[in-house]
Every structure is written in structure tokens, then in C-alpha cells.
PDB file of C-alpha atoms in Angstrom:
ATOM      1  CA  UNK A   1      26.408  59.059 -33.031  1.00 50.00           C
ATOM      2  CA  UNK A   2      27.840  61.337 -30.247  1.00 60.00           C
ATOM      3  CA  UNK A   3      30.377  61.184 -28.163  1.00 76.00           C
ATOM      4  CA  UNK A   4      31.651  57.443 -26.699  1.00 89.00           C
ATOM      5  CA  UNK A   5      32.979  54.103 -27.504  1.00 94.00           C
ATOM      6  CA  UNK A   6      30.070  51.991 -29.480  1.00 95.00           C
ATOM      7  CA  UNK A   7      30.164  49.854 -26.185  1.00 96.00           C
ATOM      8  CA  UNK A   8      29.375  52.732 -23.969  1.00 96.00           C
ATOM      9  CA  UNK A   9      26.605  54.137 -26.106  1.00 96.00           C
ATOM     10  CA  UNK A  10      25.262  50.866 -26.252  1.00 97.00           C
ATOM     11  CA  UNK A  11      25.111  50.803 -22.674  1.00 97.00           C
ATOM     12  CA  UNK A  12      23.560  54.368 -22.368  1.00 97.00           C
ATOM     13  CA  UNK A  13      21.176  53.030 -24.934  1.00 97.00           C
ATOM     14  CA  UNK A  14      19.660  49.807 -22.427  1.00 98.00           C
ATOM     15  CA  UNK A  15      20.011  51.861 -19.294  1.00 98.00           C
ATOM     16  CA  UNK A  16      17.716  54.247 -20.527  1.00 98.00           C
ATOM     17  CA  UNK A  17      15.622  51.883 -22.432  1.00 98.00           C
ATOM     18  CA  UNK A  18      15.004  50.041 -18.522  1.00 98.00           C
ATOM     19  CA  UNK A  19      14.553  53.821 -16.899  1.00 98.00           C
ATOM     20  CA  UNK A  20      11.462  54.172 -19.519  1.00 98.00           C
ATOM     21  CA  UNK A  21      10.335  50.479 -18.645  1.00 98.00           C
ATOM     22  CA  UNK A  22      10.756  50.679 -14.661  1.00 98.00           C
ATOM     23  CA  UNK A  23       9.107  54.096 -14.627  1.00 98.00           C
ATOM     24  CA  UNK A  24       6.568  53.956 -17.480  1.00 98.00           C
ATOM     25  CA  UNK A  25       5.807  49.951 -16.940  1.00 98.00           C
ATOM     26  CA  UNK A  26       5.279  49.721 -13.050  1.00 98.00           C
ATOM     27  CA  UNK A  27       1.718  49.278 -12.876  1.00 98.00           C
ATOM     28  CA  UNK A  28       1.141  46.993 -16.079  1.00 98.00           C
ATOM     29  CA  UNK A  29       4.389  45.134 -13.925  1.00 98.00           C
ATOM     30  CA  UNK A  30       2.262  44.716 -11.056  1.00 98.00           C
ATOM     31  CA  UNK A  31      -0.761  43.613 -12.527  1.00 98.00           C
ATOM     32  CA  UNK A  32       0.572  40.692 -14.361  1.00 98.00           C
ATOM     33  CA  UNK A  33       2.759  39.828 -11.337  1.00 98.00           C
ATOM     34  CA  UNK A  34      -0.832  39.626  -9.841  1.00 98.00           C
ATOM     35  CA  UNK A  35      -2.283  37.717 -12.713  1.00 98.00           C
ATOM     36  CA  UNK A  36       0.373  35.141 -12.455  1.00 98.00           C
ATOM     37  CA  UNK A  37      -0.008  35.101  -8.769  1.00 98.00           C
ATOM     38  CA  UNK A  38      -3.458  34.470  -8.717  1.00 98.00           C
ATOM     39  CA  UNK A  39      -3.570  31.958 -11.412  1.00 98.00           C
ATOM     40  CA  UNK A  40      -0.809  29.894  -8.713  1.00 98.00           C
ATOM     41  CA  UNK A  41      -3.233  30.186  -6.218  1.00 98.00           C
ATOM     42  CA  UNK A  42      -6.247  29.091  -7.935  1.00 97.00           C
ATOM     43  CA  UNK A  43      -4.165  25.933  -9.210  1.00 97.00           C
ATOM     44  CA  UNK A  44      -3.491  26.996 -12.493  1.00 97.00           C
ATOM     45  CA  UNK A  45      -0.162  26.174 -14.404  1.00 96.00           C
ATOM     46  CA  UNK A  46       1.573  29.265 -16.073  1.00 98.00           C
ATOM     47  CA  UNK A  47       3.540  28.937 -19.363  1.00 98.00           C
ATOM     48  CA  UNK A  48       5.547  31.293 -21.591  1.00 98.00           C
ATOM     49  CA  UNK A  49       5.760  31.842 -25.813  1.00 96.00           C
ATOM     50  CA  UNK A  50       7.870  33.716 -28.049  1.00 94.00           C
ATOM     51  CA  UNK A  51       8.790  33.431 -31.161  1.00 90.00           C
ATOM     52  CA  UNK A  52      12.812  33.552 -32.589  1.00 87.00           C
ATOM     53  CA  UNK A  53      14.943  35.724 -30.804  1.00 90.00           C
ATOM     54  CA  UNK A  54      11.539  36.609 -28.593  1.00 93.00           C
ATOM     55  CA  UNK A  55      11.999  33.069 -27.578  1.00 92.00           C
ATOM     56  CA  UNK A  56      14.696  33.723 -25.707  1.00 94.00           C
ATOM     57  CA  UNK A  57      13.222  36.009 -22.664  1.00 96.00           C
ATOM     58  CA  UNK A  58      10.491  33.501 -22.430  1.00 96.00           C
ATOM     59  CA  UNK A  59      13.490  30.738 -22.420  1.00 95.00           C
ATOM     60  CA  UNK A  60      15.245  32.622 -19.472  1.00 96.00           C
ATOM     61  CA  UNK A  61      12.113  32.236 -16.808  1.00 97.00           C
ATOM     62  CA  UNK A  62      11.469  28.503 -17.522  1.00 97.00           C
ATOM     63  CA  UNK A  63      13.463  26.144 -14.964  1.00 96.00           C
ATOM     64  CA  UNK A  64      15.744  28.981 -13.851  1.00 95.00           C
ATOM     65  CA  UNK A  65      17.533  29.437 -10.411  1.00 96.00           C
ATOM     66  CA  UNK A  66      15.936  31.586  -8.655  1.00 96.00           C
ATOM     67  CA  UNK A  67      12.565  31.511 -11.112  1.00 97.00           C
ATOM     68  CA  UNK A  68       9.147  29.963 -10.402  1.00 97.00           C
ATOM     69  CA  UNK A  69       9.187  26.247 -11.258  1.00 97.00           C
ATOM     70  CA  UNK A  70       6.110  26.524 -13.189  1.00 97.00           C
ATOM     71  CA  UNK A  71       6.579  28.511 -15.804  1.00 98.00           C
ATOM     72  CA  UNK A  72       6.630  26.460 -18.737  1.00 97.00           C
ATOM     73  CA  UNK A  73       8.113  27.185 -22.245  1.00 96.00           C
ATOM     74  CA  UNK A  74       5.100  26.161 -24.882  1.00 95.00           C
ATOM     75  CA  UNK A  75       7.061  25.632 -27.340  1.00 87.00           C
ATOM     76  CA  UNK A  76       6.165  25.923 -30.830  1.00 84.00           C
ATOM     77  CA  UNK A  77       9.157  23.820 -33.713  1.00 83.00           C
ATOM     78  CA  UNK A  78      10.712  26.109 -35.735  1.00 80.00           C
ATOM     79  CA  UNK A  79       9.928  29.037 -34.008  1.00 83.00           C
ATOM     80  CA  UNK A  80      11.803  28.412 -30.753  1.00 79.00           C
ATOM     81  CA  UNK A  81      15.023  31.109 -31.085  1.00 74.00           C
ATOM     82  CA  UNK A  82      16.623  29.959 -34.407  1.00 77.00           C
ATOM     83  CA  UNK A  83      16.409  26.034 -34.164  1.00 76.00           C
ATOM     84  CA  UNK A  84      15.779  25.160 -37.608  1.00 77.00           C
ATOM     85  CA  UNK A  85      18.320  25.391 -40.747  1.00 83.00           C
ATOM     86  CA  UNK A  86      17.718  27.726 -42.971  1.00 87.00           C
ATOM     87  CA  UNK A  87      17.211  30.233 -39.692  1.00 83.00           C
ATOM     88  CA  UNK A  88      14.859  32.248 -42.235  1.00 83.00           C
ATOM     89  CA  UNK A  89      12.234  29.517 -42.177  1.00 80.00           C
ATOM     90  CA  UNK A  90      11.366  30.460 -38.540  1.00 82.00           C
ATOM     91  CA  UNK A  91      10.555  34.266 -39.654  1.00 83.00           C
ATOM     92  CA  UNK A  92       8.280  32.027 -42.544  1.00 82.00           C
ATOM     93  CA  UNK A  93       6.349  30.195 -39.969  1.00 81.00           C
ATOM     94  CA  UNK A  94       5.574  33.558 -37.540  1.00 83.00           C
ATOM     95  CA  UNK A  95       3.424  34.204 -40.655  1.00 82.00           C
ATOM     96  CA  UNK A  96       1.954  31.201 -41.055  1.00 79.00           C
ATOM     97  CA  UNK A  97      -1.819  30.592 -40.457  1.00 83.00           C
ATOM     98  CA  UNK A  98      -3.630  28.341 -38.241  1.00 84.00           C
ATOM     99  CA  UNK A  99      -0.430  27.370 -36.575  1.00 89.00           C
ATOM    100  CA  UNK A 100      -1.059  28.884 -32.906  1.00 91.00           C
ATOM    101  CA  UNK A 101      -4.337  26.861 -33.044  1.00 93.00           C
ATOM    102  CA  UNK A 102      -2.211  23.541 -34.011  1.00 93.00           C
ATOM    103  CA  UNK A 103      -0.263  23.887 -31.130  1.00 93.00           C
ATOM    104  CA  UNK A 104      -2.749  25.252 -28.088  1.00 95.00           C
ATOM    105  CA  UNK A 105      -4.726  22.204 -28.773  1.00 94.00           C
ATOM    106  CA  UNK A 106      -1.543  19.861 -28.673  1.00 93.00           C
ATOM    107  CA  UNK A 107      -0.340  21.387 -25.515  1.00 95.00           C
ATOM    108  CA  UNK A 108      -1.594  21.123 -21.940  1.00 95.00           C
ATOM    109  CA  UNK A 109      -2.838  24.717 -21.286  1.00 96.00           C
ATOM    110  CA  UNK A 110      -6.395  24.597 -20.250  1.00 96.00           C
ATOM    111  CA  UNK A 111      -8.757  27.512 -18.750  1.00 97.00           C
ATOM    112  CA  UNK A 112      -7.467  28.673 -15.876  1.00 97.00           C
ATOM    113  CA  UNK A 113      -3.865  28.777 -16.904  1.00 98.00           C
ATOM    114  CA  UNK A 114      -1.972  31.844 -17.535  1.00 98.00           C
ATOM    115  CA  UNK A 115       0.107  32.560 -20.980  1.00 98.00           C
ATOM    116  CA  UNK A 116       3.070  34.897 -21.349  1.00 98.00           C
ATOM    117  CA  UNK A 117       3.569  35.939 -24.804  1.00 98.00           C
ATOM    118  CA  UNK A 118       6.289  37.762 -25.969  1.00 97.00           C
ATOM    119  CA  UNK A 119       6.806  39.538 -29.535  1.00 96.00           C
ATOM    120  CA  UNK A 120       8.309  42.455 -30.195  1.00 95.00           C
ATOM    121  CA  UNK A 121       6.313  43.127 -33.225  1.00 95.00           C
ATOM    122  CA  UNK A 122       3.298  41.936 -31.973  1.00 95.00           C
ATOM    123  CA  UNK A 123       2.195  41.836 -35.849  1.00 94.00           C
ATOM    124  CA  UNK A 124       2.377  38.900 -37.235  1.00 92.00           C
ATOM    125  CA  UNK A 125      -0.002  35.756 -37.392  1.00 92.00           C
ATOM    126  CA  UNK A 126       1.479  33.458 -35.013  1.00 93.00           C
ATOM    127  CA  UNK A 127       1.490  35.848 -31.412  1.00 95.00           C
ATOM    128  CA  UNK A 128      -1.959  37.352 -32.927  1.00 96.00           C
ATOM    129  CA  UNK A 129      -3.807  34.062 -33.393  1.00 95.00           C
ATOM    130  CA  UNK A 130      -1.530  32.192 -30.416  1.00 96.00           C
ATOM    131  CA  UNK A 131      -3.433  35.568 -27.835  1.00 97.00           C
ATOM    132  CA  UNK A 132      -6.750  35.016 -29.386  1.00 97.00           C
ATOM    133  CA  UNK A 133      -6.578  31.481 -29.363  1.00 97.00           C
ATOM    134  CA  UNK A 134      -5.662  31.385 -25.347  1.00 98.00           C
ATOM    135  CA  UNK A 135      -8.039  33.929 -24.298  1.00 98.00           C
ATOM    136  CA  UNK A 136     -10.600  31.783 -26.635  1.00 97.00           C
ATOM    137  CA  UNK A 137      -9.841  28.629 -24.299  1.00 97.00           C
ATOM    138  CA  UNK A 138     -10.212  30.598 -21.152  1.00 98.00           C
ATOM    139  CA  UNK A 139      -6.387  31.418 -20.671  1.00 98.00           C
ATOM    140  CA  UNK A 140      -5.388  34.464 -19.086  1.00 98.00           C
ATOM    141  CA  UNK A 141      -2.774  36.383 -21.209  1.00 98.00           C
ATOM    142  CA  UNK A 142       0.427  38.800 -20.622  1.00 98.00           C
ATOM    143  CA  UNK A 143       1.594  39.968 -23.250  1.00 98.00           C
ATOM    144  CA  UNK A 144       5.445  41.451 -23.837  1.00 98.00           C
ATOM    145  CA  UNK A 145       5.673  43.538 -27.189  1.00 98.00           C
ATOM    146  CA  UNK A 146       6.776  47.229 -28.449  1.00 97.00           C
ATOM    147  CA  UNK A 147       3.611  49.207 -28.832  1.00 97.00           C
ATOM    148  CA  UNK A 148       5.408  51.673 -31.674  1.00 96.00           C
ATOM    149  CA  UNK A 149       4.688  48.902 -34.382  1.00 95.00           C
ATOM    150  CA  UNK A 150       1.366  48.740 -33.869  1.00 93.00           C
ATOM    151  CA  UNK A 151       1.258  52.935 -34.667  1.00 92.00           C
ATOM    152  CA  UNK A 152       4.177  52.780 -36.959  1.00 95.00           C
ATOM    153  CA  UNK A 153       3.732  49.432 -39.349  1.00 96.00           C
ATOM    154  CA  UNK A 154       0.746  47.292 -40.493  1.00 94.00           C
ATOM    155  CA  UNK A 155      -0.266  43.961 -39.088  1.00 94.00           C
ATOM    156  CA  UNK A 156       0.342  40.550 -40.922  1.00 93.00           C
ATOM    157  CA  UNK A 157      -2.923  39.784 -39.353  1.00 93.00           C
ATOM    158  CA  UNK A 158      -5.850  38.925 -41.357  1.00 90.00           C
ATOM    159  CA  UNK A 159      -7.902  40.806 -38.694  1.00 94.00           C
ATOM    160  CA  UNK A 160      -5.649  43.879 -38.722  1.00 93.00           C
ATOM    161  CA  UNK A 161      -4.846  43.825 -35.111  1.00 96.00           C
ATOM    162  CA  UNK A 162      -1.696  43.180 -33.415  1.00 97.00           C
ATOM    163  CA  UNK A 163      -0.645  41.229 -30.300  1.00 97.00           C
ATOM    164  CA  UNK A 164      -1.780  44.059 -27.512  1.00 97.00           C
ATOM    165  CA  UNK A 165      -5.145  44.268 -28.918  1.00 97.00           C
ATOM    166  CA  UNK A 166      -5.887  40.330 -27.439  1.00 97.00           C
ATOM    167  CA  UNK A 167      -4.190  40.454 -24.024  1.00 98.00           C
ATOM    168  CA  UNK A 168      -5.173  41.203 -20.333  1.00 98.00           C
ATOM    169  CA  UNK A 169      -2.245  43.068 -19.345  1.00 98.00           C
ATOM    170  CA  UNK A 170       0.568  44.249 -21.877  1.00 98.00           C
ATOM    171  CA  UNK A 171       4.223  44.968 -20.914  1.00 98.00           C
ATOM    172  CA  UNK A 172       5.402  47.941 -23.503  1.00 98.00           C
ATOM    173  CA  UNK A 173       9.161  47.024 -24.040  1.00 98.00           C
ATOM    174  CA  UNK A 174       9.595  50.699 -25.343  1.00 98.00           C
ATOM    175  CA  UNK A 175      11.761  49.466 -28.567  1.00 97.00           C
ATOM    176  CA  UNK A 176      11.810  51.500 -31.484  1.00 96.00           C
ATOM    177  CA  UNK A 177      10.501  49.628 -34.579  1.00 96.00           C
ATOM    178  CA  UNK A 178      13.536  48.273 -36.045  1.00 94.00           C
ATOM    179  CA  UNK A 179      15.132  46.949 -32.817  1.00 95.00           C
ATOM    180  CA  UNK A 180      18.383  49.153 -33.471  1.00 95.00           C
ATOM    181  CA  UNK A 181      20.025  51.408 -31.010  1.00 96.00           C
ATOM    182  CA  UNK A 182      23.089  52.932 -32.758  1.00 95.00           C
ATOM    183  CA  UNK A 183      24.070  54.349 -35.632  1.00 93.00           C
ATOM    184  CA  UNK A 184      27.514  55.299 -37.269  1.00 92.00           C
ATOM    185  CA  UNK A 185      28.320  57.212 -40.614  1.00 90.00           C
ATOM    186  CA  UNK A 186      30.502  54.050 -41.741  1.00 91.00           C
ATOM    187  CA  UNK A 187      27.849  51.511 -41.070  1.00 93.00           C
ATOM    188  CA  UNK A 188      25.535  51.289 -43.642  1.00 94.00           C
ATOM    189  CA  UNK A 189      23.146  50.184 -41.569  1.00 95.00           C
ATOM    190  CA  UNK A 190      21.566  50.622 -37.496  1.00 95.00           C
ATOM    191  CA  UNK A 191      23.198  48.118 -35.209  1.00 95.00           C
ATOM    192  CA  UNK A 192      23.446  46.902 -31.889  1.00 96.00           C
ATOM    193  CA  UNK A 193      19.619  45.832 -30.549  1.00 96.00           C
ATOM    194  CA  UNK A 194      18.691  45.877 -26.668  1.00 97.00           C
ATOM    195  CA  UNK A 195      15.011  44.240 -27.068  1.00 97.00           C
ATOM    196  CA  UNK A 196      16.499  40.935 -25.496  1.00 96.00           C
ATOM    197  CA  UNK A 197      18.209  43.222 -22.660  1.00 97.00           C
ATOM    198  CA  UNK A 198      15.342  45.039 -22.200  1.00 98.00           C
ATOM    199  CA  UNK A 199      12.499  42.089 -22.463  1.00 98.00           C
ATOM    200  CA  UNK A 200      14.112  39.659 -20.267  1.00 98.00           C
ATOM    201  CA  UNK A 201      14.848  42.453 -17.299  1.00 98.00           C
ATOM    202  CA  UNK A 202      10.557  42.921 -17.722  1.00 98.00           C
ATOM    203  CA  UNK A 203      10.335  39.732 -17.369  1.00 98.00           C
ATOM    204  CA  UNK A 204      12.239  39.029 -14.269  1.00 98.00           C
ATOM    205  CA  UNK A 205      10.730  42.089 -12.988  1.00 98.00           C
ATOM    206  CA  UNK A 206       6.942  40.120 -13.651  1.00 98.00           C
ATOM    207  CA  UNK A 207       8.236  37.061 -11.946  1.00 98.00           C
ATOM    208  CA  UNK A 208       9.721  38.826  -8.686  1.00 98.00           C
ATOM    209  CA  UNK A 209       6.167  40.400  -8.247  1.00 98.00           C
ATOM    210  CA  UNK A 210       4.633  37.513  -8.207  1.00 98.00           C
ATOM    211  CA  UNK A 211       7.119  35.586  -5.979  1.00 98.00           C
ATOM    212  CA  UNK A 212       6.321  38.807  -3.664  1.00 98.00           C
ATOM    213  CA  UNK A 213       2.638  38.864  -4.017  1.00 98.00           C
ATOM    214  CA  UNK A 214       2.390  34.712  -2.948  1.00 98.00           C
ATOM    215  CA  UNK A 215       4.303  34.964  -0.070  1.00 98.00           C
ATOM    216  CA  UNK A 216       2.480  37.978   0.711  1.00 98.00           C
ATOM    217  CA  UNK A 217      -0.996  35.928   0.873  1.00 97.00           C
ATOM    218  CA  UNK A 218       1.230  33.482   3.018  1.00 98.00           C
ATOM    219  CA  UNK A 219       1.951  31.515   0.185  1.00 97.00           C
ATOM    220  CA  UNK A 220       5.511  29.782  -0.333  1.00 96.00           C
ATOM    221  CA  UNK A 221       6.687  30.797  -3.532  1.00 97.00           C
ATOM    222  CA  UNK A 222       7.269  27.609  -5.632  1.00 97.00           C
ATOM    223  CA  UNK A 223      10.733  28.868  -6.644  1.00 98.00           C
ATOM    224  CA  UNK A 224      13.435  26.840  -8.210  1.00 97.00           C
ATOM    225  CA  UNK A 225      17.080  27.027  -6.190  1.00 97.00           C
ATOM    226  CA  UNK A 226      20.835  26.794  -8.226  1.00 96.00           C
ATOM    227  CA  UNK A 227      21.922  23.226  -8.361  1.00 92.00           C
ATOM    228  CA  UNK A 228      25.362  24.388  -7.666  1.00 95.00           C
ATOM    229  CA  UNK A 229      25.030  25.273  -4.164  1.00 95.00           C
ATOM    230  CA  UNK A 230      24.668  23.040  -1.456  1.00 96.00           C
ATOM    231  CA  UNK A 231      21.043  21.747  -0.761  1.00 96.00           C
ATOM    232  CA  UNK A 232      19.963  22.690  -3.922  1.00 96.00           C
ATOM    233  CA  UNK A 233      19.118  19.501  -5.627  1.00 96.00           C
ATOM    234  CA  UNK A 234      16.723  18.599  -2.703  1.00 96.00           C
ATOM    235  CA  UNK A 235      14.930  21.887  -2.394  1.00 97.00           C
ATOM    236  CA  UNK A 236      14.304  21.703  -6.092  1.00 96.00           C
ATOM    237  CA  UNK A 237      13.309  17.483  -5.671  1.00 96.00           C
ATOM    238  CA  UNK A 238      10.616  19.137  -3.262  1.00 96.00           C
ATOM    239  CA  UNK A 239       9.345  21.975  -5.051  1.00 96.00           C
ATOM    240  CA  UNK A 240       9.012  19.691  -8.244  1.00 95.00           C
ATOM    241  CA  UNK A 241       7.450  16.766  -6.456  1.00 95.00           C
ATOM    242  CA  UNK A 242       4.481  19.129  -4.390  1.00 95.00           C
ATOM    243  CA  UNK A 243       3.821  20.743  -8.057  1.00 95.00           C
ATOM    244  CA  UNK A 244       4.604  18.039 -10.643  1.00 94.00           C
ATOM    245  CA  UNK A 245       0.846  17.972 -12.324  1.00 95.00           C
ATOM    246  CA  UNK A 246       1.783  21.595 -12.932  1.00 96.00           C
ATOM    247  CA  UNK A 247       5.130  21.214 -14.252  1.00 96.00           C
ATOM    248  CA  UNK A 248       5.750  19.826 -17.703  1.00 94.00           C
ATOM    249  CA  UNK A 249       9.232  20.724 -18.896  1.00 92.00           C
ATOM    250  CA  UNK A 250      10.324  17.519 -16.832  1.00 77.00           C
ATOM    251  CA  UNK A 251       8.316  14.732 -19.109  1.00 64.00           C
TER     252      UNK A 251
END
């Protein structure tokens, strides 16, 4: 490890990580912030997956200040971030097949909708069957993942094929298999991972596109304001009353 407190290297690390993304990701940006822009204006509801700590950029879009009101977190139990005791079980379940189907026929996407998925693997059952499944019911899917594994590790899939290989657009996170950015002779191991850091900015990036690209066809933006500043609880009463049929984090 050169030169630098761990903290600063770490820092190095992300910044250059989100260089790679913002330079190397802008069109595949714009094109989902189309997708999800479009799907708004045809009436279609939007949602977002991931799977343990890939859970947690889809987590950050749903009912967020400043966010579009519908995104909604399909949420799959035992897989959402590390909700279930032992934690381990949720990496067990990733693998596990048939699930994805299980849940997009319990859950209210329909054809026409658009589905964020985000692993950064992109190899194992559950985000490979959960894309195929979606794009099988006439979804429309993003999906968020590190193309290196897919060169650089086998799928879990019975198919062989990882998470890009079933999407409409794919966001390439640019994480190096492993999710590890440092290194230090007297750590026995790599440390320190910047996948959340780096997924969640993508993200935001996807969801500020399409805020742009509806009010750019005239369209208000159905975004969600904080509840700690004055007015807020209104606007937010408004947005979620227009689009409640589309909105299902609230039932």
C-alpha cells in the first residue's frame, strides 16, 4: 500500500472508482434514466432489488427526500441487507432456486413496469432467474453489477450466464471481484470495500436523469420532499395521493 493514512487511500480508492463510473458509465446512465422515464410516462410503476449488502443501494432510492416516490423496494425475506439471524443464511438463499419466480408472482410488478436490479456478482441464482423472470413478464430491466465476475469467476447459474446477460441496460459498477480496495502487509487479508459507495452514487446518478428527462417532456417529476422542512409533509400528501395505485411501500 503506498503512501497515506488507510482513510485517505480509501478515499483515493472511491474517487477514482466514481471517475471510471461517471466517465465510462454516462451513456448506459442515460439510457436507463430514459427507461425509467418512459416507463413513468406510459403509467408504469418502477421498483428496485438487491440482494444483502446490494440491498442497500436499492434501499437508498425507495421513499427518499429528494427521490422519485415510485420506486419501490421488491423485497425478497432473507435477502433484504442482513435481516435474518444467522446473517449467512441470506448468502444461502441468493443460491437458491426457483425463488425469484416465488416472489415476481407474489408481488405487484406487471408488464410495463420497470425493475432495477442490483448485484455485484451478478452470478448467482437469485439476480439471474429474478432478470429472466421480469423480462419473461414483460418488465423492463436495469441492471447494477461488476462486469469483471462475469470474465473472472463462474456463474452459480444453471444456465451459465450471469445477471448482464438478461437486462436492457447494465450499469458496470467497475469493482474488482472481491469487493476490496486496500491492502496492508499486516492484514492478512484485503479490506475496506467501496461497491456500496460506488453503487448507490450510480444510482442517484439514474434517478436524477430521469427526474431531468420528465420534466424535460413537461412532465412534473413525482419526487418525494424532506419531511423536516417546512411544507414538506403536504407536498409529499400530494405527490402520494396523484400516484398512490403506483406506490406500494405505503400499504
Amino acid at each position: 500500500m503506498s503512501d497515506g493514512t488507510p482513510a485517505d487511500l480509501f478515499f483515493d480508492a472511491a474517487a477514482e472508482l466514481l471517475r471510471r463510473v461517471r466517465e465510462e458509465e454516462g451513456g448506459a446512465i442515460a439510457e436507463a434514466g430514459v427507461l425509467l422515464a418512459d416507463t413513468v410516462t406510459d403509467g408504469g410503476r418502477l421498483f428496485a432489488f438487491g440482494a444483502g449488502h446490494s440491498s442497500l443501494a436499492a434501499q437508498d432510492v425507495v421513499y427518499r427526500a429528494g427521490g422519485l416516490a415510485l420506486m419501490n423496494l421488491l423485497a425478497v425475506p432473507g435477502v433484504v441487507g442482513v435481516d435474518v439471524t444467522p446473517a449467512t443464511l441470506g448468502s444461502a438463499l441468493e443460491r437458491v432456486d426457483g425463488l425469484a419466480s416465488a416472489v415476481l408472482d407474489s408481488s405487484p410488478a406487471r408488464a410495463g413496469d420497470a425493475l432495477v436490479i442490483i448485484s455485484l456478482s451478478g452470478r448467482n441464482s437469485l439476480p439471474v432467474e429474478m432478470a429472466r423472470g421480469a423480462r419473461e413478464r414483460g418488465l423492463r430491466v436495469i441492471g447494477v453489477t461488476s462486469v469483471a465476475y462475469a470474465t473472472e469467476t463462474a456463474s452459480r447459474h444453471a444456465s451459465g450466464t450471469f445477471l448482464k446477460d438478461h437486462c436492457d441496460v447494465v450499469l458496470d459498477s467497475k469493482i474488482a471481484v472481491g469487493d476490496a480496495e486496500l491492502s496492508l502487509d499486516s492484514v492478512p487479508a484485503p479490506f475496506a470495500p467501496a461497491s456500496t459507495v460506488v453503487t448507490s452514487a450510480l444510482m442517484q446518478a439514474v434517478m436524477a436523469t430521469a427526474a431531468a428527462e420528465l420534466a424535460g417532456r413537461g412532465i412534473e417529476p413525482p419526487l418525494l420532499r424532506s419531511g423536516n422542512v417546512d411544507g414538506g409533509h403536504d407536498w409529499n400528501t400530494r405527490i402520494m395521493e396523484k400516484y398512490g395505485d403506483r406506490i406500494f411501500y405505503r400499504h
